[in-house]
PDB file of C-alpha atoms in Angstrom:
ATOM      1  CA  UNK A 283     -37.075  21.155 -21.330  1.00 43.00           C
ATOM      2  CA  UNK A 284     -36.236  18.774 -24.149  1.00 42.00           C
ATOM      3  CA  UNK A 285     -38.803  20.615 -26.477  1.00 42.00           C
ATOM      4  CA  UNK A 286     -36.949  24.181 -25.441  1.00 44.00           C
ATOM      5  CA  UNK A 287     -33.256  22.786 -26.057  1.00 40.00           C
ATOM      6  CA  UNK A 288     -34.828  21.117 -29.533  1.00 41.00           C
ATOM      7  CA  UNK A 289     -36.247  24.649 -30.357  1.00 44.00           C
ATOM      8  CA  UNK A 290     -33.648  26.338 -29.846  1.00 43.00           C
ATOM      9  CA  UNK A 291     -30.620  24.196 -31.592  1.00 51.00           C
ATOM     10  CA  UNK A 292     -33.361  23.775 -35.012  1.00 50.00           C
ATOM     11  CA  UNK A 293     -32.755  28.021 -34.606  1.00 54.00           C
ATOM     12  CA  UNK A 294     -29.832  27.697 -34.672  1.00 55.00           C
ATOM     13  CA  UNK A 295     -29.491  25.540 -36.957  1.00 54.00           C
ATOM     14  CA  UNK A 296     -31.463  27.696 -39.334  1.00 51.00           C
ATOM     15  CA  UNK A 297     -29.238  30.528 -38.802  1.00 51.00           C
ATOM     16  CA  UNK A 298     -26.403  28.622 -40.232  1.00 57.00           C
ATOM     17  CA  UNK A 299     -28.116  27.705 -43.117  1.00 52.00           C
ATOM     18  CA  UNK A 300     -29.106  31.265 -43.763  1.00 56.00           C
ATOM     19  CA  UNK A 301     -25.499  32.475 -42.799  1.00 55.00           C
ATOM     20  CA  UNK A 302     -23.865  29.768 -45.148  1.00 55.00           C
ATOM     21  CA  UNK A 303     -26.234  31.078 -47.863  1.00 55.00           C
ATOM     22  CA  UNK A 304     -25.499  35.130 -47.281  1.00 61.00           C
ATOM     23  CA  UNK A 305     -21.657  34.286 -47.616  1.00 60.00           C
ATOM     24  CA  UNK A 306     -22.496  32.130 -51.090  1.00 53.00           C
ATOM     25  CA  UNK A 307     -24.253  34.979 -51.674  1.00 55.00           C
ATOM     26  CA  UNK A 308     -21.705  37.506 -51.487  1.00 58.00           C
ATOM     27  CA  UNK A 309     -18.720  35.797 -52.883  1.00 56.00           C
ATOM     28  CA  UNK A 310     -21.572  35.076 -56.175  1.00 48.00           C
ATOM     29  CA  UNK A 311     -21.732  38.778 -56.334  1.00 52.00           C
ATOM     30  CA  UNK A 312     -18.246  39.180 -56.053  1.00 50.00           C
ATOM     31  CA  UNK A 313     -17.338  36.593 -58.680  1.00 50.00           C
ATOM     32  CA  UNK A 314     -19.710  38.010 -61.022  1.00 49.00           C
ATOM     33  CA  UNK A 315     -18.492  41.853 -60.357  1.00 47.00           C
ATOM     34  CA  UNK A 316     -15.035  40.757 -60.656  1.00 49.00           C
ATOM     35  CA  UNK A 317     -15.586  38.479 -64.233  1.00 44.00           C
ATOM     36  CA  UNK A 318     -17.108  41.674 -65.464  1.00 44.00           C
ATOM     37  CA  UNK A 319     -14.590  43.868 -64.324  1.00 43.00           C
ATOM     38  CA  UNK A 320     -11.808  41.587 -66.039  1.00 43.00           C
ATOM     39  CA  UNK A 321     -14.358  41.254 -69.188  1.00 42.00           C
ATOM     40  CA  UNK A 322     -14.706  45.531 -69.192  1.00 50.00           C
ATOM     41  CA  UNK A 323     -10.621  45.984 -68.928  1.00 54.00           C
ATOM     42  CA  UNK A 324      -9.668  43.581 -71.185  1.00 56.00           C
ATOM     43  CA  UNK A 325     -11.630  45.407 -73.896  1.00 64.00           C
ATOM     44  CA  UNK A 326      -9.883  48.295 -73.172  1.00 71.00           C
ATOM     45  CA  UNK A 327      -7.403  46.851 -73.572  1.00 73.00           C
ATOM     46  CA  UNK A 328      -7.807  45.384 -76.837  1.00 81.00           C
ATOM     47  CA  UNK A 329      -8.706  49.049 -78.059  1.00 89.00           C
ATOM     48  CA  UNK A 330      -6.178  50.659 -76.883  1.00 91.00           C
ATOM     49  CA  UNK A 331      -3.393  48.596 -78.650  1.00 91.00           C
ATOM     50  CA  UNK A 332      -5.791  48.685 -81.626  1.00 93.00           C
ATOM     51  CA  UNK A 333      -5.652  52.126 -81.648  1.00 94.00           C
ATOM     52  CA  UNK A 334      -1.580  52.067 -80.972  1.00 95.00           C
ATOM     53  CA  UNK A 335      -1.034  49.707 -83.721  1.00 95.00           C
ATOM     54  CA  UNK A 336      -3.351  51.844 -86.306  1.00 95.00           C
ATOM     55  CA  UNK A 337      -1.171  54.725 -85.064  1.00 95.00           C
ATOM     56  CA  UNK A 338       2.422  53.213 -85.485  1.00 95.00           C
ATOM     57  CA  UNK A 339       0.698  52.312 -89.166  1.00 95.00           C
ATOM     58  CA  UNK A 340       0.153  55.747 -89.508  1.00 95.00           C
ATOM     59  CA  UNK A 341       3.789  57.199 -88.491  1.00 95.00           C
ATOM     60  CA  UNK A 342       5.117  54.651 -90.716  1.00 96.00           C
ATOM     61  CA  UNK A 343       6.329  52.263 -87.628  1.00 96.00           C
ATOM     62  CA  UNK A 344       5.066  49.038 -89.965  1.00 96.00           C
ATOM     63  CA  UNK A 345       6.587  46.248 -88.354  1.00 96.00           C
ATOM     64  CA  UNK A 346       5.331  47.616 -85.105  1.00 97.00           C
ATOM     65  CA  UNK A 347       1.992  47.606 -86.411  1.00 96.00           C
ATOM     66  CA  UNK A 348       2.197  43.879 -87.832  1.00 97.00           C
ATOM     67  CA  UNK A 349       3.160  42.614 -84.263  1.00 97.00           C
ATOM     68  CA  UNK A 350       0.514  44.511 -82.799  1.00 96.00           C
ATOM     69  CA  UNK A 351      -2.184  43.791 -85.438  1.00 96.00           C
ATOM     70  CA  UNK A 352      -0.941  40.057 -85.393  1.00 96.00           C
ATOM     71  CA  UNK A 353      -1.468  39.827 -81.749  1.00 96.00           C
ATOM     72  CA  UNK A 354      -4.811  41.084 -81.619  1.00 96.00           C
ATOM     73  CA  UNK A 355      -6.130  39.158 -84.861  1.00 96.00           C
ATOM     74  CA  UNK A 356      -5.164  35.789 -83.048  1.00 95.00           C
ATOM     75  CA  UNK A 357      -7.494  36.988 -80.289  1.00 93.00           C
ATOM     76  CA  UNK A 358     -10.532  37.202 -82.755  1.00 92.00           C
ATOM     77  CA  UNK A 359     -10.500  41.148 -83.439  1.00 95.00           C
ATOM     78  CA  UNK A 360     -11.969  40.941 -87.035  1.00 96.00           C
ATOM     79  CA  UNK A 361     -10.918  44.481 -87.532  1.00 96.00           C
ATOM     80  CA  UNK A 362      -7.173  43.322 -86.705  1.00 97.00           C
ATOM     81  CA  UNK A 363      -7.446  40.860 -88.809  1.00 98.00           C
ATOM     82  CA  UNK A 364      -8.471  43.001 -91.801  1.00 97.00           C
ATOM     83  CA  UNK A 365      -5.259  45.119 -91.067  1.00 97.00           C
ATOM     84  CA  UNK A 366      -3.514  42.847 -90.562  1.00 98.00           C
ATOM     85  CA  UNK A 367      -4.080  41.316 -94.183  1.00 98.00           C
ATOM     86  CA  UNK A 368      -3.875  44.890 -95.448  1.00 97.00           C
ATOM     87  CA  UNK A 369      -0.396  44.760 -94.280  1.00 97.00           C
ATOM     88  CA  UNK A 370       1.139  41.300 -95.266  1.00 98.00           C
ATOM     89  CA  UNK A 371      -0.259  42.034 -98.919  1.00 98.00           C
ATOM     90  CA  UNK A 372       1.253  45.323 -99.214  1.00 97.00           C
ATOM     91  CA  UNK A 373       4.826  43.740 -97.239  1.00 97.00           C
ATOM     92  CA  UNK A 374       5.320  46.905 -95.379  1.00 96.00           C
ATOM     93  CA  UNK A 375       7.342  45.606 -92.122  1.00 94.00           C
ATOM     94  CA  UNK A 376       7.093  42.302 -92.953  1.00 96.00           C
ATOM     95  CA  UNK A 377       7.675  40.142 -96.260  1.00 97.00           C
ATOM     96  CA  UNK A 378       4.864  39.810 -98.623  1.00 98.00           C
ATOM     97  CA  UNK A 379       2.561  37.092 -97.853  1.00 98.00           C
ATOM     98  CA  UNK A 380      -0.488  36.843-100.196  1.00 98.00           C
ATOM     99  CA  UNK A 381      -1.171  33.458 -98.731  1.00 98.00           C
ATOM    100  CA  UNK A 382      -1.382  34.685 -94.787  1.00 98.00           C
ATOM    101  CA  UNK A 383      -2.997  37.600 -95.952  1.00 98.00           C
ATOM    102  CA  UNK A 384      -5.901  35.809 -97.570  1.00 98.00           C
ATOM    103  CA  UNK A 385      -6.450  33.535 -94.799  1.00 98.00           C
ATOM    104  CA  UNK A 386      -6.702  36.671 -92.272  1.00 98.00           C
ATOM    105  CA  UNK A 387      -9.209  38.376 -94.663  1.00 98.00           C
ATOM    106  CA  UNK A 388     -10.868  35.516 -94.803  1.00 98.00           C
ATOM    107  CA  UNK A 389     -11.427  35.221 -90.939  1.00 98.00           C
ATOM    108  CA  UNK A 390     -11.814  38.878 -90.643  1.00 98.00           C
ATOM    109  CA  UNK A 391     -14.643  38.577 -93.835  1.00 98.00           C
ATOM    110  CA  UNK A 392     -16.669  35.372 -92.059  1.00 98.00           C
ATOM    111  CA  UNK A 393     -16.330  38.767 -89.030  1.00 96.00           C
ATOM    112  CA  UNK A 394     -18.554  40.703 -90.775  1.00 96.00           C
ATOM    113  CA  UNK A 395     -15.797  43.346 -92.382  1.00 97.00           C
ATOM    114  CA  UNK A 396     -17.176  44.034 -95.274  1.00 97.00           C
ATOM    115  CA  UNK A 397     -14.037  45.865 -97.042  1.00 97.00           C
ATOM    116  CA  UNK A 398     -12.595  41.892 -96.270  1.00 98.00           C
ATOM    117  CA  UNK A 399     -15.005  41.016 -99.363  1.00 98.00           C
ATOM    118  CA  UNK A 400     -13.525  42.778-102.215  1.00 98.00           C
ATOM    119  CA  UNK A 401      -9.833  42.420-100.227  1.00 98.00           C
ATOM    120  CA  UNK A 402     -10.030  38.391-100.297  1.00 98.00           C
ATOM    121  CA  UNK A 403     -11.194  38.371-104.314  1.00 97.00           C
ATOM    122  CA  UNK A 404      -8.217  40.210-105.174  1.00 98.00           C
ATOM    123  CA  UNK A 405      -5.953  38.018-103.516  1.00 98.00           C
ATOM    124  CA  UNK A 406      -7.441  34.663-104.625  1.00 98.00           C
ATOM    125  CA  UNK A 407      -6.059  35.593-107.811  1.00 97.00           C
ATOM    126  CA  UNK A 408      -2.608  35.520-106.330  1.00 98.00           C
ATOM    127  CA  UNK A 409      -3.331  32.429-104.831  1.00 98.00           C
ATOM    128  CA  UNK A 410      -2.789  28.653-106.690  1.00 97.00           C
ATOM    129  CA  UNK A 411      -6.040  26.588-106.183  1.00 96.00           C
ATOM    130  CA  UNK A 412      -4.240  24.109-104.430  1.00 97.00           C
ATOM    131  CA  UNK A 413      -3.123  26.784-101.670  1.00 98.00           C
ATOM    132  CA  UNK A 414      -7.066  27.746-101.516  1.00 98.00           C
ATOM    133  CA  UNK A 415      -7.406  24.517-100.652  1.00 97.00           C
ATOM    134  CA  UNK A 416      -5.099  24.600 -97.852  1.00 98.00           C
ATOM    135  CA  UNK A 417      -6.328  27.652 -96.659  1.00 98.00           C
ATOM    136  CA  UNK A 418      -9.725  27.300 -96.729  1.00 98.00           C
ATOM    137  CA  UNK A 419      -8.847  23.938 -94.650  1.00 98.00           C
ATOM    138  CA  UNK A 420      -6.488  25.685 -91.774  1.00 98.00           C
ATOM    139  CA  UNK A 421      -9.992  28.671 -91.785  1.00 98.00           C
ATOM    140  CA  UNK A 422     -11.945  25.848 -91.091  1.00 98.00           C
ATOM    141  CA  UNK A 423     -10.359  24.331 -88.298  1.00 98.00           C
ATOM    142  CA  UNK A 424      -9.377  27.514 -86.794  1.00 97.00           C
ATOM    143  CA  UNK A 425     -13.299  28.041 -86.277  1.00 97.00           C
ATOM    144  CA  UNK A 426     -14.101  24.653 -85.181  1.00 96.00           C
ATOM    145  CA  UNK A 427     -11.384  25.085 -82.523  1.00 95.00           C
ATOM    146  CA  UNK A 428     -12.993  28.072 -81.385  1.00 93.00           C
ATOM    147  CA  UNK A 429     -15.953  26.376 -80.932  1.00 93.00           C
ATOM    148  CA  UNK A 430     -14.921  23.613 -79.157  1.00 91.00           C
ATOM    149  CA  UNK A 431     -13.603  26.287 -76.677  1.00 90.00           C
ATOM    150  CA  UNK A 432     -16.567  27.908 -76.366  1.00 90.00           C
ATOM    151  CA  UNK A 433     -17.248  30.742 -78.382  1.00 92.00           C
ATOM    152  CA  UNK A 434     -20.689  30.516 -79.676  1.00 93.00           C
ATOM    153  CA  UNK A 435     -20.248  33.363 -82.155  1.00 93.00           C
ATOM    154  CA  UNK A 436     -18.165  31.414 -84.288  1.00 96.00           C
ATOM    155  CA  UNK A 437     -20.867  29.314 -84.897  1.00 97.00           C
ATOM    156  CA  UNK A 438     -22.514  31.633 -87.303  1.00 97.00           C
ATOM    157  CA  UNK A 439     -19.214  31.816 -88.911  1.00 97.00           C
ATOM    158  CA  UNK A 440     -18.758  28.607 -89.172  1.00 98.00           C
ATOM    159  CA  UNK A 441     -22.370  28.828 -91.513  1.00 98.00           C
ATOM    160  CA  UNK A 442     -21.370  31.484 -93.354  1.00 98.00           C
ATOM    161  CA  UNK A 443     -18.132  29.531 -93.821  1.00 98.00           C
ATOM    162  CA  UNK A 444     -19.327  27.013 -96.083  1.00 98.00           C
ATOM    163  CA  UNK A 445     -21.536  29.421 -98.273  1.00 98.00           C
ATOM    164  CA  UNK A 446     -18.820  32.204 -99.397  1.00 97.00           C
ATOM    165  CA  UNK A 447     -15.567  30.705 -98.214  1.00 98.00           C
ATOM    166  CA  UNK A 448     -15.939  27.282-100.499  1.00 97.00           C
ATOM    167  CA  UNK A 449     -15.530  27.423-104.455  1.00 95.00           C
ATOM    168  CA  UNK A 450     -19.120  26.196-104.179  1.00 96.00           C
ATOM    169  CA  UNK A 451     -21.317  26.289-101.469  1.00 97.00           C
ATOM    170  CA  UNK A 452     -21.908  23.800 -99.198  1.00 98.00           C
ATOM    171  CA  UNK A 453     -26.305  24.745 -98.093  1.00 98.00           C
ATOM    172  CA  UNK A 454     -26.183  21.262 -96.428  1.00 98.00           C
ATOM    173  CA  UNK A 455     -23.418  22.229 -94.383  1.00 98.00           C
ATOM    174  CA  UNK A 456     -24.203  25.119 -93.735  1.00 98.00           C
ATOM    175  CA  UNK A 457     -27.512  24.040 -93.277  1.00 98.00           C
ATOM    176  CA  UNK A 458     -26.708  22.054 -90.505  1.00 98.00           C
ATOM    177  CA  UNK A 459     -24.746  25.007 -88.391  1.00 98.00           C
ATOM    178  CA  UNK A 460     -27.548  27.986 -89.005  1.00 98.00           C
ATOM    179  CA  UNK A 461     -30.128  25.495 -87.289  1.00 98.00           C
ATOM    180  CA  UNK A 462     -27.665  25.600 -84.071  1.00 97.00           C
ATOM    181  CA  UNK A 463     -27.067  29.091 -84.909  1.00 97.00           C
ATOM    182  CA  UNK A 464     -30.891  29.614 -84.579  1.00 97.00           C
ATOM    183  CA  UNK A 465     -31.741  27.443 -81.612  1.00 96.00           C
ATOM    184  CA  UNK A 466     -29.043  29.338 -79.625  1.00 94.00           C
ATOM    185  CA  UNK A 467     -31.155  32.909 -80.734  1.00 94.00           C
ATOM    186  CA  UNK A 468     -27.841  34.565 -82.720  1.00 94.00           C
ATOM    187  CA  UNK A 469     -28.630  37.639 -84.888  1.00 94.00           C
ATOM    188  CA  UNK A 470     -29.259  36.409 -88.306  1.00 95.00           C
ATOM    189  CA  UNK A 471     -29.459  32.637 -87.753  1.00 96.00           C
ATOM    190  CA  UNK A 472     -33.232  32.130 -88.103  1.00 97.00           C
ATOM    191  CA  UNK A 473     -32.706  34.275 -91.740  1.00 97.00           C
ATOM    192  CA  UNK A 474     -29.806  32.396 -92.552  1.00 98.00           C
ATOM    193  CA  UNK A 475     -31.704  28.810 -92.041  1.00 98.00           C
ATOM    194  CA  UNK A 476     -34.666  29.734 -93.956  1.00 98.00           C
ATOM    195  CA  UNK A 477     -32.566  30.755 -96.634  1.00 98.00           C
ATOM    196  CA  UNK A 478     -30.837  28.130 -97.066  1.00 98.00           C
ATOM    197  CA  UNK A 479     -33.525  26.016 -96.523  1.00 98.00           C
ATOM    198  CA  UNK A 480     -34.846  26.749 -99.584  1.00 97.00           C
ATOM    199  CA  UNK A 481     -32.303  25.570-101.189  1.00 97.00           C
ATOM    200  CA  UNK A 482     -32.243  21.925 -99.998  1.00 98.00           C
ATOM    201  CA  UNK A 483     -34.880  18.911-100.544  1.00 97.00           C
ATOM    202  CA  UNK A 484     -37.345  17.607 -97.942  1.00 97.00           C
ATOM    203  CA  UNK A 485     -35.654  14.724 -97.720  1.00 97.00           C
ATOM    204  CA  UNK A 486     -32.359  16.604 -96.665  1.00 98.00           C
ATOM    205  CA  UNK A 487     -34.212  18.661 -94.461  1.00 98.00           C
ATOM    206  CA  UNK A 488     -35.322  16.375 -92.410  1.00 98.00           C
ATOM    207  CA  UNK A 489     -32.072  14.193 -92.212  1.00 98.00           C
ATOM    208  CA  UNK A 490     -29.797  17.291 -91.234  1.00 98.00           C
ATOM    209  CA  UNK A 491     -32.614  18.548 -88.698  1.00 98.00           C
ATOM    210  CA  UNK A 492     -31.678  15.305 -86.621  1.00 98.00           C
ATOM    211  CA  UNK A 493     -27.959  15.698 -87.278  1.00 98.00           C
ATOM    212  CA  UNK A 494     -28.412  19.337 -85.593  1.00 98.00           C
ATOM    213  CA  UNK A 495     -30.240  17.880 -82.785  1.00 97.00           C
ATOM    214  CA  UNK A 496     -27.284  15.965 -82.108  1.00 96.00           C
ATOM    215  CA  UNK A 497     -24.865  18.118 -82.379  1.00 96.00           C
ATOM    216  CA  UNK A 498     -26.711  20.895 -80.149  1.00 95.00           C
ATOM    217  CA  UNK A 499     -26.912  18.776 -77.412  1.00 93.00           C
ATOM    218  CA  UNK A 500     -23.023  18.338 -77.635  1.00 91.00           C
ATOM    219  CA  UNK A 501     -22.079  21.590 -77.798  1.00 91.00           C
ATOM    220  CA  UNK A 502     -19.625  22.585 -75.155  1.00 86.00           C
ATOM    221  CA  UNK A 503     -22.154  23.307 -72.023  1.00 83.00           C
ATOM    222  CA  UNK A 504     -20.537  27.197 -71.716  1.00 79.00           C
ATOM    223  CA  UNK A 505     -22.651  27.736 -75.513  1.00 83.00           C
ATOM    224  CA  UNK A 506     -25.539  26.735 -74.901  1.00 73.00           C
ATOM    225  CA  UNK A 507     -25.498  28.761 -71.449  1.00 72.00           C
ATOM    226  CA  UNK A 508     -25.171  31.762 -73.441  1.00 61.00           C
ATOM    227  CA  UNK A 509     -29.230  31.693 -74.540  1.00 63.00           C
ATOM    228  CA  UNK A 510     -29.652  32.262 -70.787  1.00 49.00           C
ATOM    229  CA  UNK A 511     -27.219  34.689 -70.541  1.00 51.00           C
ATOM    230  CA  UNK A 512     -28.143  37.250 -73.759  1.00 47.00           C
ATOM    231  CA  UNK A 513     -25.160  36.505 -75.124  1.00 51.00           C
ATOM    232  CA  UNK A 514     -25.919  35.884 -78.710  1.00 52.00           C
TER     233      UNK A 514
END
């Protein structure tokens, strides 16, 4: 008898196991459908006051178009943040800002907007060195920020940073960030290290290797989950 009710409460207790595991299961699912679904309709979203704000541009509406332009270039849109330095250099809508403007072509350049190349000569030449300086600075920490909240694309930025952003380029620094950019698999890191590589000594090779070791195993954990995830 004692073999029978032993049987049958290790059944049962099986079945509880499996039932806990069906409802983690299903609320995995869920949490997954549901993070996509808020991913998909927030890009929408995005879009659609892009395209408002490139229409209010169009009919004239300028300062609408700077708030709009403003709000998504703060999100990370690089393609905001081109327009957006298209408008504070012309001062259509809002005062004439060659300053802001060259710190959002900037961003939107290191974005991969290629009009932002040509855009952020012209207005270096508005610019006093010393306000380059400053700007280049508040670039800078607006990418490591991002990073330290967990977007892994501005890594590759962040590389690219220190070889067209500075007056000279920085191939140790830069360096250093296209080795994480290439251990976490991003589009154009592995060209970007070799590259630069070739520009540096053996000697500094090997010493910023181990500084990128270190620094890849701090990266926020959310980063380095995105090689699993196909992210980069």
């Amino acid at each position: 008898m004692r073999s029978v009710l032993f049987k049958f409460g290790h059944e049962r207790t099986l079945l509880s196991h499996l039932f806990g595991y069906i409802i983690f299961l299903i609320l995995f699912l869920f949490f997954c459908f549901s993070s996509s679904l808020k991913a998909s309709e927030e890009i929408d979203i995005h879009e659609n006051l892009f395209m408002e704000a490139s229409e209010a541009y169009k009919n004239g509406s300028y300062s609408e178009a700077f708030e709009k332009f403003d709000a998504l270039a703060n999100l990370g849109l690089h393609d905001a943040q081109y327009n957006l330095a298209v408008i504070l250099k012309s001062g259509k809508g809002i005062p004439k800002d060659y300053a802001e403007a060259l710190y959002w072509s900037w961003r939107a350049r290191l974005g991969g907007v290629e009009l932002a190349i040509d855009q952020s000569k012209e207005l270096m030449d508005y610019v006093p060195e010393k306000v380059l300086k400053d700007i280049r600075t508040r670039v800078l920490n607006s990418l490591d920020e991002r990073i330290s909240e967990g977007d892994s694309s501005a890594i590759m930025r962040l590389a690219n940073y220190f070889l067209v952003i500075l007056d000279e380029p920085d191939y140790e620094k830069a360096y250093l960030w296209f080795l994480v950019s290439a251990a976490l698999l991003q589009d154009g890191g592995l060209e970007g290290r070799d590259e630069v590589e070739a520009q540096l000594e053996s000697e500094k090779i090997i010493k910023i290797q181990k500084e990128a070791y270190d620094l890849f195993l701090n990266l926020p954990k959310n980063v380095k989950d995105n090689i699993k995830n196909g992210e980069n």
